[in-house]
PDB file of C-alpha atoms in Angstrom:
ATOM      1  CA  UNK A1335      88.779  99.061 119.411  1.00 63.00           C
ATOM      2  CA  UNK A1336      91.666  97.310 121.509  1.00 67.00           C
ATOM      3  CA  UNK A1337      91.461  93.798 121.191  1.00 87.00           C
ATOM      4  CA  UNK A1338      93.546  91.035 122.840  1.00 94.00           C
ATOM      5  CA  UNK A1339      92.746  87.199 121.778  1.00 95.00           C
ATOM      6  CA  UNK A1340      94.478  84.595 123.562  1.00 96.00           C
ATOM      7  CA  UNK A1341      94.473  80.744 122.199  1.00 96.00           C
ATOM      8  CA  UNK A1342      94.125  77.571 123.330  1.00 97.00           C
ATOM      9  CA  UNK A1343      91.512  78.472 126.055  1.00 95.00           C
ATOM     10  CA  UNK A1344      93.172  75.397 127.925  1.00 97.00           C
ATOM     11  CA  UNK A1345      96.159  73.494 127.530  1.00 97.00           C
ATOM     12  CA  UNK A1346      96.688  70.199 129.484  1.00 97.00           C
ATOM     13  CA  UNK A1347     100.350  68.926 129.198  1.00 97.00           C
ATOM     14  CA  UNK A1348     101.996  65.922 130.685  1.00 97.00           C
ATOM     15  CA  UNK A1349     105.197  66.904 132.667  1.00 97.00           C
ATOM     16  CA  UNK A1350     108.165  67.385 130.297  1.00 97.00           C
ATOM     17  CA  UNK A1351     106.021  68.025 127.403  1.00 97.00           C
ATOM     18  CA  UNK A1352     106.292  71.407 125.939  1.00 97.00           C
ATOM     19  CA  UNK A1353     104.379  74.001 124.264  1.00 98.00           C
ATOM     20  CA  UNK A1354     103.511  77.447 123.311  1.00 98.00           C
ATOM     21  CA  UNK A1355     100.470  79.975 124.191  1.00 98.00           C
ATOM     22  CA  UNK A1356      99.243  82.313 121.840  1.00 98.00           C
ATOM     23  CA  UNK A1357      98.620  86.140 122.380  1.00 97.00           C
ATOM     24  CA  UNK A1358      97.143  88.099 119.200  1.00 97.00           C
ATOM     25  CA  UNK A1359      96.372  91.765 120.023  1.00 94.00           C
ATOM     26  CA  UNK A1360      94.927  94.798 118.055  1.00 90.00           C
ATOM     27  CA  UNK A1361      96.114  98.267 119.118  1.00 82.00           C
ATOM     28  CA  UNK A1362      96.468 101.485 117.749  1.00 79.00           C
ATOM     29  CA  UNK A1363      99.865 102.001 119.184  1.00 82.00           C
ATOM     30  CA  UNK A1364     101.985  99.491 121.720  1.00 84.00           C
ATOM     31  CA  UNK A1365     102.880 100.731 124.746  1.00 86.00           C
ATOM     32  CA  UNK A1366     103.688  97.398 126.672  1.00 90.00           C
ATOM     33  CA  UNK A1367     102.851  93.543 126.002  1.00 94.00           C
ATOM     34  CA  UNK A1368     102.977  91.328 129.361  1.00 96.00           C
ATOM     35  CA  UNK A1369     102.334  88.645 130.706  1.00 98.00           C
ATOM     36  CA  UNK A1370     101.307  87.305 133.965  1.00 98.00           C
ATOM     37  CA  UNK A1371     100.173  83.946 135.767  1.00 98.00           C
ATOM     38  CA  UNK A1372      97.701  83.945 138.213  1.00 97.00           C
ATOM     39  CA  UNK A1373      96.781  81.021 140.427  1.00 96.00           C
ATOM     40  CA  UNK A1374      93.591  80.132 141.992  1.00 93.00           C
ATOM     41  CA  UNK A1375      92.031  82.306 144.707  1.00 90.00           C
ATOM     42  CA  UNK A1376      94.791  84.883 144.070  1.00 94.00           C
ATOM     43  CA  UNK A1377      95.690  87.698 141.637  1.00 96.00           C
ATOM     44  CA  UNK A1378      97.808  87.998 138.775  1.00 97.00           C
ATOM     45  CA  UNK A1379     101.964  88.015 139.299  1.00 97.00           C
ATOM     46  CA  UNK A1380     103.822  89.672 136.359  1.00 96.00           C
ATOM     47  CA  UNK A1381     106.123  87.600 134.728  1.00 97.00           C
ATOM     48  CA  UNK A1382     107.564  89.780 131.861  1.00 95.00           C
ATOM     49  CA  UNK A1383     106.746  92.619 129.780  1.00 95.00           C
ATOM     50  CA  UNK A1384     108.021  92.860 125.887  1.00 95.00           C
ATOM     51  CA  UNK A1385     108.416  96.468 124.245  1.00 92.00           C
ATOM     52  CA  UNK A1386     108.965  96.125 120.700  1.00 92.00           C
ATOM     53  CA  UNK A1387     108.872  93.946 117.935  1.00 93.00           C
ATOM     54  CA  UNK A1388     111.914  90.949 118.479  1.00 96.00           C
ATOM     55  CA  UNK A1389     112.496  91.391 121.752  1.00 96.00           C
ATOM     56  CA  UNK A1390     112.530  87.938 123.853  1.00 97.00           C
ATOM     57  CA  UNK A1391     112.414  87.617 127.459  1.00 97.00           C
ATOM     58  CA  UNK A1392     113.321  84.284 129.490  1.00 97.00           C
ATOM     59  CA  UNK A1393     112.248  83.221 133.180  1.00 95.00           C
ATOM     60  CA  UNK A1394     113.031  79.798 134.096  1.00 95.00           C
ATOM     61  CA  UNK A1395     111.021  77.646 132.223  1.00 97.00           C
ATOM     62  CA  UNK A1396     109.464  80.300 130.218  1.00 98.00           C
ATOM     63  CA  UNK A1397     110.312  82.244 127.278  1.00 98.00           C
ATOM     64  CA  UNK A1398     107.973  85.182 125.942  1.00 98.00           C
ATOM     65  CA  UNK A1399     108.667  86.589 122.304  1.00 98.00           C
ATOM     66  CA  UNK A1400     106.654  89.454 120.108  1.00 96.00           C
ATOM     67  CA  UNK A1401     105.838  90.427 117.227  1.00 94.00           C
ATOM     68  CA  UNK A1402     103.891  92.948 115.533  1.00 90.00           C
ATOM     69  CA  UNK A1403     100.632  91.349 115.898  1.00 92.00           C
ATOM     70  CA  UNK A1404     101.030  88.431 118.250  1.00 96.00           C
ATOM     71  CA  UNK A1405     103.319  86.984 121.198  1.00 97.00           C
ATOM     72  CA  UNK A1406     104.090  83.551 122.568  1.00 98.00           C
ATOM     73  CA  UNK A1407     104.472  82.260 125.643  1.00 98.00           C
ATOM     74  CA  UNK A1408     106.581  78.891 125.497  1.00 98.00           C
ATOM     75  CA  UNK A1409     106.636  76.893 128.305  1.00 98.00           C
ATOM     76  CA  UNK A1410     109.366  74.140 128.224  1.00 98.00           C
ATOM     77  CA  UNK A1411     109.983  70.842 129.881  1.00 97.00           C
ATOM     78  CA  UNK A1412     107.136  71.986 131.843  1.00 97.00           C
ATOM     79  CA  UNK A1413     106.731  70.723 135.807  1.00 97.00           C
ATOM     80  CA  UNK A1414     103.241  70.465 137.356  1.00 97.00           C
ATOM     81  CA  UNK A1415     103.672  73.879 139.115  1.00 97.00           C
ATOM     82  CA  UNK A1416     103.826  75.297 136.247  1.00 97.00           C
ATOM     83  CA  UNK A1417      99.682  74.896 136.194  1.00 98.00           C
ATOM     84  CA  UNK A1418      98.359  78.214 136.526  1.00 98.00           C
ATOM     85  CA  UNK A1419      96.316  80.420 134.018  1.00 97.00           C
ATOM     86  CA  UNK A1420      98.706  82.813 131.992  1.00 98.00           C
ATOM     87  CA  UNK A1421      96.649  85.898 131.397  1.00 98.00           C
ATOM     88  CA  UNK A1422      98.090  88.401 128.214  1.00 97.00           C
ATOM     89  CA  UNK A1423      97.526  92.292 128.688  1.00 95.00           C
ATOM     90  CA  UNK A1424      98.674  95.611 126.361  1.00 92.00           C
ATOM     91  CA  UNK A1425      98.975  98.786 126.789  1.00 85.00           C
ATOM     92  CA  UNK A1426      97.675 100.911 123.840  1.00 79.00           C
ATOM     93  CA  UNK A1427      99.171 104.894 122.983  1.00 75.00           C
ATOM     94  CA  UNK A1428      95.364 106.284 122.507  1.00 67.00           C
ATOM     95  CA  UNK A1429      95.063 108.621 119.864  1.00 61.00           C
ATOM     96  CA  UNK A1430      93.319 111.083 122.642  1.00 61.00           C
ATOM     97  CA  UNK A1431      93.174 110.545 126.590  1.00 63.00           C
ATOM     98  CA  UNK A1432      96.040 108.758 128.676  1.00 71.00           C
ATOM     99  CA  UNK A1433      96.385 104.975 129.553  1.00 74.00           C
ATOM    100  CA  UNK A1434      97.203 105.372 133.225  1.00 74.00           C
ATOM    101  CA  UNK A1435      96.579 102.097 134.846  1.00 70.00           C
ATOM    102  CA  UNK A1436      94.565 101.134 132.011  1.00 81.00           C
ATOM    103  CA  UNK A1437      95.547  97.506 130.245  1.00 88.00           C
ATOM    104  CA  UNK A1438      93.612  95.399 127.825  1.00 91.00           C
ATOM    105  CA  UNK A1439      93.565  91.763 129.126  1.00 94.00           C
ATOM    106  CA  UNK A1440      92.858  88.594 127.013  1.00 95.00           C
ATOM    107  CA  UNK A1441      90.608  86.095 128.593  1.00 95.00           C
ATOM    108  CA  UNK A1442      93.740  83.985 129.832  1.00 96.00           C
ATOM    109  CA  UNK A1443      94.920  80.536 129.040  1.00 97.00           C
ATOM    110  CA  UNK A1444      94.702  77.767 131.743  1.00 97.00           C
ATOM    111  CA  UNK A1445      97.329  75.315 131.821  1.00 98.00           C
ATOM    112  CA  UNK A1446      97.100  71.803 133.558  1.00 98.00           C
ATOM    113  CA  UNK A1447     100.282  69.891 133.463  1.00 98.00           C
ATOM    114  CA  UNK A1448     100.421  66.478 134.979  1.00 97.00           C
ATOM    115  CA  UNK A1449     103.157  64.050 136.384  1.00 95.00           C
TER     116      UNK A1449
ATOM    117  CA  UNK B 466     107.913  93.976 151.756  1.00 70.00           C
ATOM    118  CA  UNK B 467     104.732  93.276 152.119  1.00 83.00           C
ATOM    119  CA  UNK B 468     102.412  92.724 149.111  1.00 94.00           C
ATOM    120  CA  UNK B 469      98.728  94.829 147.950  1.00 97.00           C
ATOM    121  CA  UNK B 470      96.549  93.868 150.955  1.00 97.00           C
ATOM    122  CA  UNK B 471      92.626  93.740 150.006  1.00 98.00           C
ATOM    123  CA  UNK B 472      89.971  93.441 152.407  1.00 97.00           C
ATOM    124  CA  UNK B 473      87.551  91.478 152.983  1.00 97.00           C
ATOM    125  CA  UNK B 474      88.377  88.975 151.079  1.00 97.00           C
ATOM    126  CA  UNK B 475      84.743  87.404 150.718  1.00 97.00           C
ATOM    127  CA  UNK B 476      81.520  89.594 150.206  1.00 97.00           C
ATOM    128  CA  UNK B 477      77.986  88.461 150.272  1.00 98.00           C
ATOM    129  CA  UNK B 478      75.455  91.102 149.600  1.00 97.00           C
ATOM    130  CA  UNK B 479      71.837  91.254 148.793  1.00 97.00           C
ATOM    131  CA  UNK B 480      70.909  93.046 145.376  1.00 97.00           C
ATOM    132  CA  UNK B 481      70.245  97.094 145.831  1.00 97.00           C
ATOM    133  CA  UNK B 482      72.770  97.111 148.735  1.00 98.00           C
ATOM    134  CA  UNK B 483      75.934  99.168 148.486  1.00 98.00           C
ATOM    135  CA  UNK B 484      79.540  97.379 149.386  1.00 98.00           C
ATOM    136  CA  UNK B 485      82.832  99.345 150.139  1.00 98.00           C
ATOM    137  CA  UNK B 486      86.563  97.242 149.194  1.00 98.00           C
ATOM    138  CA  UNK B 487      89.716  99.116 150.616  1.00 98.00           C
ATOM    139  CA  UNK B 488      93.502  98.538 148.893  1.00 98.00           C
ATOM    140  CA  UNK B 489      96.480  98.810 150.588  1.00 98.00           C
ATOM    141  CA  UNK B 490      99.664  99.543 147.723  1.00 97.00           C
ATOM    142  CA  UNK B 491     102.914  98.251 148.145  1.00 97.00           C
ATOM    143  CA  UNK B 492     104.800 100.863 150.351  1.00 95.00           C
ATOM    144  CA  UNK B 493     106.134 103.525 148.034  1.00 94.00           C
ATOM    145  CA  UNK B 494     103.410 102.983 145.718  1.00 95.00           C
ATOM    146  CA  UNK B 495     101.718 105.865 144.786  1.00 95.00           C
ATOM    147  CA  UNK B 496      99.343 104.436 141.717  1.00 94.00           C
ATOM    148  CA  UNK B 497      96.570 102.160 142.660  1.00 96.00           C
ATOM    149  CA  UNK B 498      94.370 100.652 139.825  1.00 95.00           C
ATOM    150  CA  UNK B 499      91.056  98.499 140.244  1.00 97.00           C
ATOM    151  CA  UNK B 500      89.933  95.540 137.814  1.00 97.00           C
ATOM    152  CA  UNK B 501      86.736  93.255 137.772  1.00 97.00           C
ATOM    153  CA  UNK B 502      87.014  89.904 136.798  1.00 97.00           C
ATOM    154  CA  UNK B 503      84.614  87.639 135.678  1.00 94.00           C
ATOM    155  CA  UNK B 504      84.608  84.289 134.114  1.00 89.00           C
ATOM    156  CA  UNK B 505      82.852  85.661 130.795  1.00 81.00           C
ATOM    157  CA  UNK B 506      84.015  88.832 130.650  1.00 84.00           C
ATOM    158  CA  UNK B 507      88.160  88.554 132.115  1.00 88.00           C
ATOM    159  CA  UNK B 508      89.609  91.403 133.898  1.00 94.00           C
ATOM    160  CA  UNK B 509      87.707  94.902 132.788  1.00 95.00           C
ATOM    161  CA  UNK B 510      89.814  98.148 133.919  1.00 94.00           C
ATOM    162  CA  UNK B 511      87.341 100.047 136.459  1.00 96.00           C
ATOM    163  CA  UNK B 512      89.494 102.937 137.239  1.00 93.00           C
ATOM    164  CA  UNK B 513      93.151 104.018 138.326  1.00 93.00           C
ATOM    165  CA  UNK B 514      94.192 106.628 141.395  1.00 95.00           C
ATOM    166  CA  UNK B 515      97.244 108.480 141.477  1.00 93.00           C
ATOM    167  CA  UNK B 516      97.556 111.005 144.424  1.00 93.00           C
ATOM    168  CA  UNK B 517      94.349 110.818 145.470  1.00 95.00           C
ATOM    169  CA  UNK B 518      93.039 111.731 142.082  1.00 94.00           C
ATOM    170  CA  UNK B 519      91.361 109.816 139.485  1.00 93.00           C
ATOM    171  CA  UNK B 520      93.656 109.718 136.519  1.00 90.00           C
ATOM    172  CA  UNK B 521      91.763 107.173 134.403  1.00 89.00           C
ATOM    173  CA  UNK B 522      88.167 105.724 134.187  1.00 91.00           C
ATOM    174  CA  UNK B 523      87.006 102.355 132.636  1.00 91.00           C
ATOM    175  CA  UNK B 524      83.635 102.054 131.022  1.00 92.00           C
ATOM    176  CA  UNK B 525      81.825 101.496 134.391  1.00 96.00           C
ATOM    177  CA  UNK B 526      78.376 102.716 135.288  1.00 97.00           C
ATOM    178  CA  UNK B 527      78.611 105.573 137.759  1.00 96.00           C
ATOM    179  CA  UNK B 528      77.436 103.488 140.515  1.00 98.00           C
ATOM    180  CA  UNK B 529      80.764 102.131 140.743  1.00 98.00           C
ATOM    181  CA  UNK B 530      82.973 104.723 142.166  1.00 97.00           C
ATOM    182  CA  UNK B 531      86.554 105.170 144.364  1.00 97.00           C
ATOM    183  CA  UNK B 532      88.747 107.189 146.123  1.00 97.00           C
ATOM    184  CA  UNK B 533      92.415 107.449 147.346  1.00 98.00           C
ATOM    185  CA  UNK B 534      93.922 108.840 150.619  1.00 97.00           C
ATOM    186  CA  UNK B 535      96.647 110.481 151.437  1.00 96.00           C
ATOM    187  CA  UNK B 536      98.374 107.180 152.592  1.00 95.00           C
ATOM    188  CA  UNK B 537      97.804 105.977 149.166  1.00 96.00           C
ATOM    189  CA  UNK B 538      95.366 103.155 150.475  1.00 98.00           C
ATOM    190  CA  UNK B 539      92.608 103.153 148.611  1.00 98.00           C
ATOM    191  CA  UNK B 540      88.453 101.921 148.599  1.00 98.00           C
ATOM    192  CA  UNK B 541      85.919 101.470 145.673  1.00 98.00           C
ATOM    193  CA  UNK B 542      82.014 101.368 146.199  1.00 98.00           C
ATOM    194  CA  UNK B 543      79.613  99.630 144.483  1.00 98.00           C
ATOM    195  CA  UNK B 544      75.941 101.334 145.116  1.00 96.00           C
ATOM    196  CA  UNK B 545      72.383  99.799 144.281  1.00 97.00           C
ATOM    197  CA  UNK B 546      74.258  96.308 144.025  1.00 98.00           C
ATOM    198  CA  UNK B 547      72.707  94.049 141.038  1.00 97.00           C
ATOM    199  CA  UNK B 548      73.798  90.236 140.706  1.00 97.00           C
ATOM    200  CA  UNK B 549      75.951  91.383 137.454  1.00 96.00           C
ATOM    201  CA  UNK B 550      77.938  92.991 139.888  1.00 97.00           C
ATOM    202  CA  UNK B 551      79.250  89.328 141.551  1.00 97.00           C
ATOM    203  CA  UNK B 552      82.645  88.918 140.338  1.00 97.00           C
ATOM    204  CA  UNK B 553      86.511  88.934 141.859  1.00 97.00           C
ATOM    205  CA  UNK B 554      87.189  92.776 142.475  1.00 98.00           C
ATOM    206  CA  UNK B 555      91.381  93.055 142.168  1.00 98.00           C
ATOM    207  CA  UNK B 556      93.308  95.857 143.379  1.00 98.00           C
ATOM    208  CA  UNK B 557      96.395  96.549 141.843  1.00 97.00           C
ATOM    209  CA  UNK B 558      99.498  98.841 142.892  1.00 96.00           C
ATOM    210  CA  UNK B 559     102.409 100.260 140.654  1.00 94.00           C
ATOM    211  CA  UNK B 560     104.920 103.707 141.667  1.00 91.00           C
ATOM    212  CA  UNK B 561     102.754 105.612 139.022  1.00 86.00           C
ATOM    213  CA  UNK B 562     105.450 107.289 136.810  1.00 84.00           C
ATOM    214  CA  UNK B 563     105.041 106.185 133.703  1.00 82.00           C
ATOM    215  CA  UNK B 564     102.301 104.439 131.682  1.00 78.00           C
ATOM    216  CA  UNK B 565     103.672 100.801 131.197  1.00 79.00           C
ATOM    217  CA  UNK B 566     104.552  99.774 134.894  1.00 88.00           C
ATOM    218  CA  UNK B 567     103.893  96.274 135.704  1.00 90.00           C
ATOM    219  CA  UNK B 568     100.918  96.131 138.077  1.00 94.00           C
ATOM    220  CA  UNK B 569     101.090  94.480 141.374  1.00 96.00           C
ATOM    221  CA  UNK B 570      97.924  92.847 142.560  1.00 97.00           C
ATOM    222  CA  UNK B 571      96.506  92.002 145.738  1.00 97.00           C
ATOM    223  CA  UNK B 572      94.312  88.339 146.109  1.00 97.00           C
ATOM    224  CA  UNK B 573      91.259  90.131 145.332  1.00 97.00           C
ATOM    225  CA  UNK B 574      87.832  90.757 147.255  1.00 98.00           C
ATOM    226  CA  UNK B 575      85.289  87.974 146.350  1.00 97.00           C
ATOM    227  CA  UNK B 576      81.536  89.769 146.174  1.00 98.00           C
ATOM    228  CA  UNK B 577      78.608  87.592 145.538  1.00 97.00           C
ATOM    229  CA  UNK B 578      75.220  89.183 145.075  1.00 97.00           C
ATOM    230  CA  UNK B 579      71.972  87.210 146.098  1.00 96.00           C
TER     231      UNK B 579
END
């Protein structure tokens, strides 16, 4: 069975002070890794999706990488609106059926950074 | 361009009622998927609509169903309503063309059984 594991459960950073999220995932096949923040009271906003193994993707102060069985998100010289809860998903090729709309979330990462 | 729009955005319900969220897609947007989330239990895929048919089902007792219009809006029910079923019900929108399209949600309907 699909299984996405994300690590620390919470991260509290002081402003300027930066550091990496874990995503490990299980899947049969990758379709799509991504990653997205979501902020209290509202939904999830994409932030980047990573294909294959090496691939690297930069936003601002972010900087998502995969591998074969894990991806980071590193968050650098982070500034207090950078506190949100980053929330992993994949996309698995099933051996039978299709995937449509269908992604595996982890349980999400909330960070707290402070001035 | 205006975001997924889900109404209401706060539910309170009473256990054995049924509750009805609508989802309106990002114009142009012809996929619309729907997610639970839960503090223990994170987001859980309920089911995805593409042209007003079901193309995908999550692992969802039956009393949780959907449907799409021709508009592409959308609405889930919830029947026989237990207090399990409190959690943050997101919609989410994509075109619907190919499987790994970044989803775009709306803020989510709050339901809280009693």
């Amino acid at each position: 069975e699909d299984q996405v594991t994300q690590s620390p459960e919470a991260l509290r950073l002081q402003e300027g002070e930066s550091s990496s999220l874990n995503c490990s995932y299980t899947v049969s096949g990758l379709r799509g890794l991504f990653w997205y923040r979501q902020d209290p009271g509202k939904g999830p906003e994409f932030l980047f999706t990573l294909y294959s193994a090496g691939e690297e993707k930069e936003k601002e102060r972010l900087k998502a990488t995969l591998t074969k069985k894990e991806s980071f998100l590193h968050i650098t010289a982070p500034k207090p609106e950078d506190s949100a809860t980053y929330l992993c998903a994949v996309q698995d090729k099933p051996l039978m059926g299709d995937s449509w709309g269908k992604f595996q979330f982890g349980a999400g990462t909330q960070v707290v950074v402070t001035p | 361009k205006a975001g997924v729009t889900q109404t209401p955005r706060y539910l309170i319900k009473t256990r054995g009622q049924q509750v009805t969220l609508s989802c309106s897609p990002i114009s142009g947007h012809r996929s619309v998927s729907w997610y639970q989330q839960t503090p223990g239990q994170g987001l859980q895929f309920l089911f995805e609509y593409f042209s007003e048919t079901q193309r995908n089902k999550g692992n969802f007792p039956g009393r949780f169903s959907g449907r799409q219009f021709s508009n592409s809006r959308s609405e889930m029910n919830v029947s026989t309503l237990e207090l399990g079923d409190s959690a943050l019900y997101l919609c989410a929108s994509s075109l619907g063309r190919s499987f790994n399209e970044k989803l775009f949600f709306g803020s989510g309907t709050q339901l809280s059984v009693l």
